Coordinates of C-alpha atoms in Angstrom, one line a residue:
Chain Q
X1 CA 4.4 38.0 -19.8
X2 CA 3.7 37.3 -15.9
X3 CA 1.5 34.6 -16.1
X4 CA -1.9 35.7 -17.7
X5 CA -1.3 39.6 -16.5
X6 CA -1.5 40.5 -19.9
X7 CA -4.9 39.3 -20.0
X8 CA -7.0 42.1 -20.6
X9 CA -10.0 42.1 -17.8
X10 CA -10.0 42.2 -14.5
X11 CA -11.3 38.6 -13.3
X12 CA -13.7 38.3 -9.9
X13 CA -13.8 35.5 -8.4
X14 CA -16.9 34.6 -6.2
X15 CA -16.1 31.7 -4.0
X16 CA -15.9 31.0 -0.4
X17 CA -13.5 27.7 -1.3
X18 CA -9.7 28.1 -0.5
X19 CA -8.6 25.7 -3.1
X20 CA -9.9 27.7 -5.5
X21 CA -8.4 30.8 -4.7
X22 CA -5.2 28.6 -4.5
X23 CA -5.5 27.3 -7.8
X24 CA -6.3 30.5 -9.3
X25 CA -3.5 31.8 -7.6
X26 CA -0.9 29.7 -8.8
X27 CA -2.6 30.1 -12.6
X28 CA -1.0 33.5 -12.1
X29 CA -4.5 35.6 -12.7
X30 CA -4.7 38.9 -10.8
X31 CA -8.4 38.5 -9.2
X32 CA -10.5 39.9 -7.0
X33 CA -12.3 37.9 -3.9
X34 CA -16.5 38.9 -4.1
X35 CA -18.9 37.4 -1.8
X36 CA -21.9 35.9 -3.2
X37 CA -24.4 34.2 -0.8
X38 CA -26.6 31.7 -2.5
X39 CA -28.6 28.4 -1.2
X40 CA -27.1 25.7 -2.8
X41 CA -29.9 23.6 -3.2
X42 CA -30.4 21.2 -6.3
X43 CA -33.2 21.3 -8.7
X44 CA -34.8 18.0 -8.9
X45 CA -34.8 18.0 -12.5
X46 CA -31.7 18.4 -13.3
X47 CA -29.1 15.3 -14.8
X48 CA -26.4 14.7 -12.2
X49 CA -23.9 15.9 -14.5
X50 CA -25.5 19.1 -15.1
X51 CA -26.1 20.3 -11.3
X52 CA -22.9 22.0 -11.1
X53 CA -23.1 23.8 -14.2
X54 CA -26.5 24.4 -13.2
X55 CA -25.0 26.0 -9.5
X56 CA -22.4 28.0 -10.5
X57 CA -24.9 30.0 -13.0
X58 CA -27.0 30.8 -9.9
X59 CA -24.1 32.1 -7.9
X60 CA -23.9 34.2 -11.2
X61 CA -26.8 35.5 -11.2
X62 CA -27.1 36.1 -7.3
X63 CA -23.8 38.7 -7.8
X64 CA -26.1 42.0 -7.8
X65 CA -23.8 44.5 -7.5
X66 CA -23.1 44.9 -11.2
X67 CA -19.5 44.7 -13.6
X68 CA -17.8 47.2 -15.0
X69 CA -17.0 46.8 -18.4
X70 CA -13.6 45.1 -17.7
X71 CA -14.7 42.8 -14.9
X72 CA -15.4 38.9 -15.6
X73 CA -17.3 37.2 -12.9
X74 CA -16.3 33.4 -12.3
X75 CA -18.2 31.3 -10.2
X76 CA -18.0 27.3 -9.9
X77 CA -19.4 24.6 -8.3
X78 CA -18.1 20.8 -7.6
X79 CA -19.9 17.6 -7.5
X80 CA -19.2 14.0 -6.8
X81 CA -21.5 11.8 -8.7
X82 CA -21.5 8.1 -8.0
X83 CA -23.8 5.7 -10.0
X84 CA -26.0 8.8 -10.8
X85 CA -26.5 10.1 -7.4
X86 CA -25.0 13.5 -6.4
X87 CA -23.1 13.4 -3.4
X88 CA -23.3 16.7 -1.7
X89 CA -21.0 17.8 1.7
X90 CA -21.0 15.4 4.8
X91 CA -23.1 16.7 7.6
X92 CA -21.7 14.2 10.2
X93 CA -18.9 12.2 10.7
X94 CA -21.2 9.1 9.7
X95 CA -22.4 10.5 6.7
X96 CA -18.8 10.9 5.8
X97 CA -17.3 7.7 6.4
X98 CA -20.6 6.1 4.4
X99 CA -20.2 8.2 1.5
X100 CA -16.3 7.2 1.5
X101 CA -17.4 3.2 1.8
X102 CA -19.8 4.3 -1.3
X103 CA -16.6 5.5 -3.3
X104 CA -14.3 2.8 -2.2
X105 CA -13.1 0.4 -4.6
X106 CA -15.3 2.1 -7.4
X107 CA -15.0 4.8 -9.9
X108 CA -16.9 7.3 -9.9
X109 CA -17.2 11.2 -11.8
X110 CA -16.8 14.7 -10.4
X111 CA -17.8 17.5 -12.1
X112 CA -16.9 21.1 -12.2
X113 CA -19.2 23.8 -13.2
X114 CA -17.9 27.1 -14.6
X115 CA -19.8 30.3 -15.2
X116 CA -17.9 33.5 -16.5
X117 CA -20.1 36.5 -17.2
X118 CA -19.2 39.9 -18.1
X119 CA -21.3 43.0 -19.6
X120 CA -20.0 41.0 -22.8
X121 CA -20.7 37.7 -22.8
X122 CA -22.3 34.8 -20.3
X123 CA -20.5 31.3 -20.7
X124 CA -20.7 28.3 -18.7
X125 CA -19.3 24.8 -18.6
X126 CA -18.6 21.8 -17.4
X127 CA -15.3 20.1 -16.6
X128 CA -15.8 16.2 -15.9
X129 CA -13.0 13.8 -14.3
X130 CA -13.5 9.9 -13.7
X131 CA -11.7 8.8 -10.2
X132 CA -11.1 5.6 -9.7
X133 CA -10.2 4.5 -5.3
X134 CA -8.4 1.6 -4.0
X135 CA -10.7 -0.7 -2.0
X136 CA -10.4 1.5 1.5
X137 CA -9.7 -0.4 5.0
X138 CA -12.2 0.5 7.6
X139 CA -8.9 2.5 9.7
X140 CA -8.0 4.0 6.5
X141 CA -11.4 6.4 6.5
X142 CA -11.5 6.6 10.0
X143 CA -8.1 7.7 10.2
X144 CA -9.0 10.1 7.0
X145 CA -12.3 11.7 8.3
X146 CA -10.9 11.6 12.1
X147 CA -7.9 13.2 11.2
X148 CA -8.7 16.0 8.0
X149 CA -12.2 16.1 8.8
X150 CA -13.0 16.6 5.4
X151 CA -16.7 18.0 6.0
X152 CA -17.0 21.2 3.4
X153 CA -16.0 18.8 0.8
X154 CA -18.4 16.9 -1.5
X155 CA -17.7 13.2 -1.7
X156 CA -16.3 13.5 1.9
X157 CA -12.8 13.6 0.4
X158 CA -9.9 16.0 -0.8
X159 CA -8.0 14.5 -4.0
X160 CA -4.9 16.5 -2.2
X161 CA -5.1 15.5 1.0
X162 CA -3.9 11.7 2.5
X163 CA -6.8 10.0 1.5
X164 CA -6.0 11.3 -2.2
X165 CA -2.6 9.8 -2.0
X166 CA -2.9 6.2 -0.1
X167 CA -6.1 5.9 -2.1
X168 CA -6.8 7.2 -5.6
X169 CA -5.3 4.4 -7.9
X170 CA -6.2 6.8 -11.2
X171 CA -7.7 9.5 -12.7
X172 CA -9.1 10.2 -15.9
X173 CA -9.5 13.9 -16.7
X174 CA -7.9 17.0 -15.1
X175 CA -6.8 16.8 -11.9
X176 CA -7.0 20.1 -10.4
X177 CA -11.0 19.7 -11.8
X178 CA -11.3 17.5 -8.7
X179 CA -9.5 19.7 -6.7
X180 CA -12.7 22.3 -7.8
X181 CA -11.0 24.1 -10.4
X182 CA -10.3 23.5 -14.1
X183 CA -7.9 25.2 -14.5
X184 CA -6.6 24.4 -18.1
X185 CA -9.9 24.8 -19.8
X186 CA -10.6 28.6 -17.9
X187 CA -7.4 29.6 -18.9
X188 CA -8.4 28.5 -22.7
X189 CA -12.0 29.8 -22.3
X190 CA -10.8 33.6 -20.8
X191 CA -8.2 33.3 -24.1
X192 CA -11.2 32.9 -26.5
X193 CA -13.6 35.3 -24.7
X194 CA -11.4 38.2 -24.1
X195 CA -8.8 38.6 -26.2
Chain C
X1 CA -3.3 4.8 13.4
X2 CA -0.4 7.6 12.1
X3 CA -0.6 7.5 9.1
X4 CA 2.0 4.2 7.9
X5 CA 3.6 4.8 11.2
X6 CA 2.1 1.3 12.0
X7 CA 4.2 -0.3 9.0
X8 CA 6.4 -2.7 10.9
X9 CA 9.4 -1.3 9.1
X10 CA 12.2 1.3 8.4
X11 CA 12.1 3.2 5.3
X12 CA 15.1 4.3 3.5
X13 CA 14.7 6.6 1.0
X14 CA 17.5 6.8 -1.4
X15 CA 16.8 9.7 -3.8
X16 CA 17.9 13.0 -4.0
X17 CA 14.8 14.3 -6.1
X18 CA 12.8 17.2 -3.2
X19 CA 9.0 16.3 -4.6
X20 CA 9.8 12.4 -3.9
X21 CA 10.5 13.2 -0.6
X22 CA 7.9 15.3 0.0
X23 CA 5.5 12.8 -1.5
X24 CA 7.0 10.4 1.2
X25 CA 6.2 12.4 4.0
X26 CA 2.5 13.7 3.0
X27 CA 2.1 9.4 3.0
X28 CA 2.5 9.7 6.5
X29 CA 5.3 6.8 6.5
X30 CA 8.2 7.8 8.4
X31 CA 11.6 7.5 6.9
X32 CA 15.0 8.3 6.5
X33 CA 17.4 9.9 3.7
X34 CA 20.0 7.9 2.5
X35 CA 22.5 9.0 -0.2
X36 CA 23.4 6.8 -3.6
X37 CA 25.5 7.6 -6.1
X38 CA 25.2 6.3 -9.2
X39 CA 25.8 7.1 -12.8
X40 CA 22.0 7.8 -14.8
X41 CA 23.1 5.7 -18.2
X42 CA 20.2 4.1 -20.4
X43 CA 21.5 0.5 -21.4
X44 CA 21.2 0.6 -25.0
X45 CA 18.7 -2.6 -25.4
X46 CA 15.9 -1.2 -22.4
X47 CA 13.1 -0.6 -23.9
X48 CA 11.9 2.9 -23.1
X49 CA 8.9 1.3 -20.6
X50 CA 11.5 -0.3 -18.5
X51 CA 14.3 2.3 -18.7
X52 CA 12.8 4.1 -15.2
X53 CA 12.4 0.5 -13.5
X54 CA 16.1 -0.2 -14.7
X55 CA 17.6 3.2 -12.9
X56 CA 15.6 2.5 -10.1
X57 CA 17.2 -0.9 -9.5
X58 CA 20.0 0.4 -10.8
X59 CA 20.1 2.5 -7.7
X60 CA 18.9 0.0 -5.3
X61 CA 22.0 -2.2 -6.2
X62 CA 24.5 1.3 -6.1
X63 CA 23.6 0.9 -2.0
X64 CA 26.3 -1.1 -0.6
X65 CA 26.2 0.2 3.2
X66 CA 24.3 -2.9 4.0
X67 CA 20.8 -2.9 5.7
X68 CA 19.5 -4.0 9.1
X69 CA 17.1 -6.9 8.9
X70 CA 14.0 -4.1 9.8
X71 CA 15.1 -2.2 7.0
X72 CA 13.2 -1.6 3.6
X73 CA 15.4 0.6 0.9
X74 CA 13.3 3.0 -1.8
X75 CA 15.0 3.8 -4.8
X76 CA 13.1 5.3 -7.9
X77 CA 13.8 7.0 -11.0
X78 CA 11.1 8.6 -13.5
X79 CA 11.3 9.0 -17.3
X80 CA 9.1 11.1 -19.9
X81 CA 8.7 8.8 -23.2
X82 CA 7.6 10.6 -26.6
X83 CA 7.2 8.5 -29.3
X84 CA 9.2 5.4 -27.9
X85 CA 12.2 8.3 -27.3
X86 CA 13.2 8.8 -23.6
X87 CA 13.1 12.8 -23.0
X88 CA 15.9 12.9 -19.7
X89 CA 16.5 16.1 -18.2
X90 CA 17.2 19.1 -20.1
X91 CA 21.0 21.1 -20.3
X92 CA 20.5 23.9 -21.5
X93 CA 17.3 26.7 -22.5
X94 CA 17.6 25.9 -25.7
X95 CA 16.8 21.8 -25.0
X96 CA 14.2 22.6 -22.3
X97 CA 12.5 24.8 -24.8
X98 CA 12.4 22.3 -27.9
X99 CA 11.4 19.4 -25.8
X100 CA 8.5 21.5 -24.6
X101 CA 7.8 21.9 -28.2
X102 CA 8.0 18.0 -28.8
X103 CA 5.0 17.7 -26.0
X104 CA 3.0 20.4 -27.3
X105 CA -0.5 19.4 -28.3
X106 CA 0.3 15.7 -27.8
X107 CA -0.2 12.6 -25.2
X108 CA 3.3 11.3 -23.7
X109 CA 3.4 9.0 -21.8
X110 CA 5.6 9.6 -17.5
X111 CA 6.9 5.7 -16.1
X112 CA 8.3 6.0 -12.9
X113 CA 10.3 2.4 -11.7
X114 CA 10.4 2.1 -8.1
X115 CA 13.0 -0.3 -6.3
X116 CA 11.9 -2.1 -2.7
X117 CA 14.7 -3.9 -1.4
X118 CA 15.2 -5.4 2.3
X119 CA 17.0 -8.7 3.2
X120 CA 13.9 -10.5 2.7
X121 CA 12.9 -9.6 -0.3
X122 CA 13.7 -7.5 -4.1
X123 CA 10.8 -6.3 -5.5
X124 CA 10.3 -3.6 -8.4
X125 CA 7.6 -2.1 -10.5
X126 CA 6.7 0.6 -13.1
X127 CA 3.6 2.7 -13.1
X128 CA 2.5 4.5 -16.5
X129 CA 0.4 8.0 -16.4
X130 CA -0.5 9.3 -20.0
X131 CA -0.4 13.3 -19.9
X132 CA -2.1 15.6 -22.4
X133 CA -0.4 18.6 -23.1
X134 CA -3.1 21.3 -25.5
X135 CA -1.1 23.9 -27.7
X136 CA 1.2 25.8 -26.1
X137 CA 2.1 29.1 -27.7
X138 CA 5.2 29.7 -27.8
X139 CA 5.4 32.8 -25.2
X140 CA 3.9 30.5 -22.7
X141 CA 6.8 27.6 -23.1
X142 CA 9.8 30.4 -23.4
X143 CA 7.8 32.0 -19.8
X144 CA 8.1 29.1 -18.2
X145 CA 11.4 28.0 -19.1
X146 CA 12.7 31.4 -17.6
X147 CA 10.9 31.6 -14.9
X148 CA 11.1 28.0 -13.6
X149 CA 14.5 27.2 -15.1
X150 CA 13.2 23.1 -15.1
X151 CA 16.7 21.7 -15.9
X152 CA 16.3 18.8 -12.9
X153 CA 13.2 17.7 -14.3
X154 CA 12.8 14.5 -17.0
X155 CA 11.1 15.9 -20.0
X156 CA 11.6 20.1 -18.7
X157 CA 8.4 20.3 -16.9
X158 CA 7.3 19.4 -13.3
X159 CA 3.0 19.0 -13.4
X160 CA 2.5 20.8 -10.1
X161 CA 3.9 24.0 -11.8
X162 CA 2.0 26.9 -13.9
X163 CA 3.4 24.6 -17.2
X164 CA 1.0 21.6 -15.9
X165 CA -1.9 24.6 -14.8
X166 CA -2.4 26.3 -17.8
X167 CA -1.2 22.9 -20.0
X168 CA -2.0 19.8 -19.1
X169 CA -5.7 19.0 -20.3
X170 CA -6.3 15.5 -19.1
X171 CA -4.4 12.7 -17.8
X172 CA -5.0 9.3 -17.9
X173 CA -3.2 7.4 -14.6
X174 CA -1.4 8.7 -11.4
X175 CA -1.1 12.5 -11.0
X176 CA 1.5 11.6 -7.8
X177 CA 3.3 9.2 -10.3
X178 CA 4.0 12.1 -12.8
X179 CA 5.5 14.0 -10.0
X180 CA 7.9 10.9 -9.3
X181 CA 6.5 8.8 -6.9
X182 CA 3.4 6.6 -7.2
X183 CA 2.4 6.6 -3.9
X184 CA -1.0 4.7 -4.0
X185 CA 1.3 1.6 -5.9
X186 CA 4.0 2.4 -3.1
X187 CA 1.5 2.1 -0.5
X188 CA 0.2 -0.9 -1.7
X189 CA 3.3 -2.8 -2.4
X190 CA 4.2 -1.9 1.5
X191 CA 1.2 -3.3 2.7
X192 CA 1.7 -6.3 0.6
X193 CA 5.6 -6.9 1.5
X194 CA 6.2 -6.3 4.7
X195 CA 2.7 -6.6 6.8

């Protein structure tokens, strides 16, 4: 057995995020990079914990070029939520360094959507982990954004990165989920829907 | 600010384990390597919550090249507990394979003890992570075992490897702390003691 080689499918994966090609990676999948180009805008009636869910099924469905029969499509999609707000990507370095005053000293939950669709089957869900920060000094997210500019990441913040390990005190949930990937539970789900 | 390069102090780090030192230097706190010998014996009558904190000190007391007055000494140990039983590092396939077996589909609980020590002050501590292992077939724990050979590691897996991908459901604590160093506590501590 190499890893999940002997799973029977051959897995796309349409996402423009590194750390989920990383994490997929180092699952040990063989998968294939697809570009999907989608506006990820939120529907206003959607439950903060649902959005992501809700996103990766419309990167899904925006992949038009068709499966064949062995192909699974996964997409995903990460959000911070903090007291029931969705926190999307930074746009400036201020935005940033609010949204990380927002998470410090609090807990607060990010969720991972997961769609996979074949000619098969179409299954989504959604992977949520509760992050708890340190109170953070005023240097400690200037340093942080100043330093990793962490502006293609929702919540202003890589678990991974310094921030992650000077201020993340726990963690409820699965950890690579915050990373953008949950990675446990897509291994489990491609075990039930394929083989 | 660089990182902890602000910390008015020399670290030490005595340990001979590559992810603690690694963990060190993605904390951005300079330091420097320094080498301990000492034998890894559980006192009969530690309780297994205090066995990590014991080695650590254990360690810490095992320096005897005496340190300069700028000087803060790091020592560490970590230990996987399974119903109240200390799981240490595996010897042989065979061991690796059943104490994989032992985790399967249950919460253990990782305590890493870490050991400051300077002429000014002795100060230790113990940080607990719970860690959720699902099912694991038994292809997938005789995989890993060959492939990753985890004889240095307490309780024969190491969480940042495919084991902890495709295994580890939830945890409840520290991710950095199941990989041997708690490196928010450390961080804190720091701050705490020598600022």
């Amino acid at each position: 057995m190499e890893g999940l080689a002997w799973l029977n499918c051959q897995l796309l994966l349409g996402s423009k995020s590194p750390r989920r090609r990383e994490l997929l990676s180092q699952l040990g999948i063989p998968f294939r990079l697809v570009e999907i180009d989608v506006e990820e805008s939120i529907e206003p009636d959607v439950s903060a914990d649902k959005v992501a869910e809700q996103l990766a099924c419309k990167k899904a469905l925006a992949y038009t070029a068709g499966l064949a029969d062995n192909e699974v499509l996964v997409t995903a999609d990460t959000v911070v939520v903090h007291d029931s707000s969705v926190l999307g990507k930074p746009h400036s370095r201020a935005e940033a360094i609010g949204m990380l005053h927002l998470l410090s000293g609090c807990t607060h939950q990010v969720y991972t959507g997961v769609s996979l669709r074949s000619n098969c089957f179409s299954d989504s869900f959604t992977e949520r982990t509760d992050v708890v920060f340190k109170s953070l000094r005023d240097e400690e997210i200037a340093y942080y954004v100043d330093t990793y500019r962490p502006f293609d990441k929702a919540g202003a913040y890589g678990i991974q990165e310094w921030i992650g390990m000077i201020g993340i005190e726990r963690i409820e949930g699965c950890y690579y989920n915050v990373m953008g990937l949950p990675v446990v539970r897509l291994y489990k789900e491609l075990q039930r829907l394929v083989n």
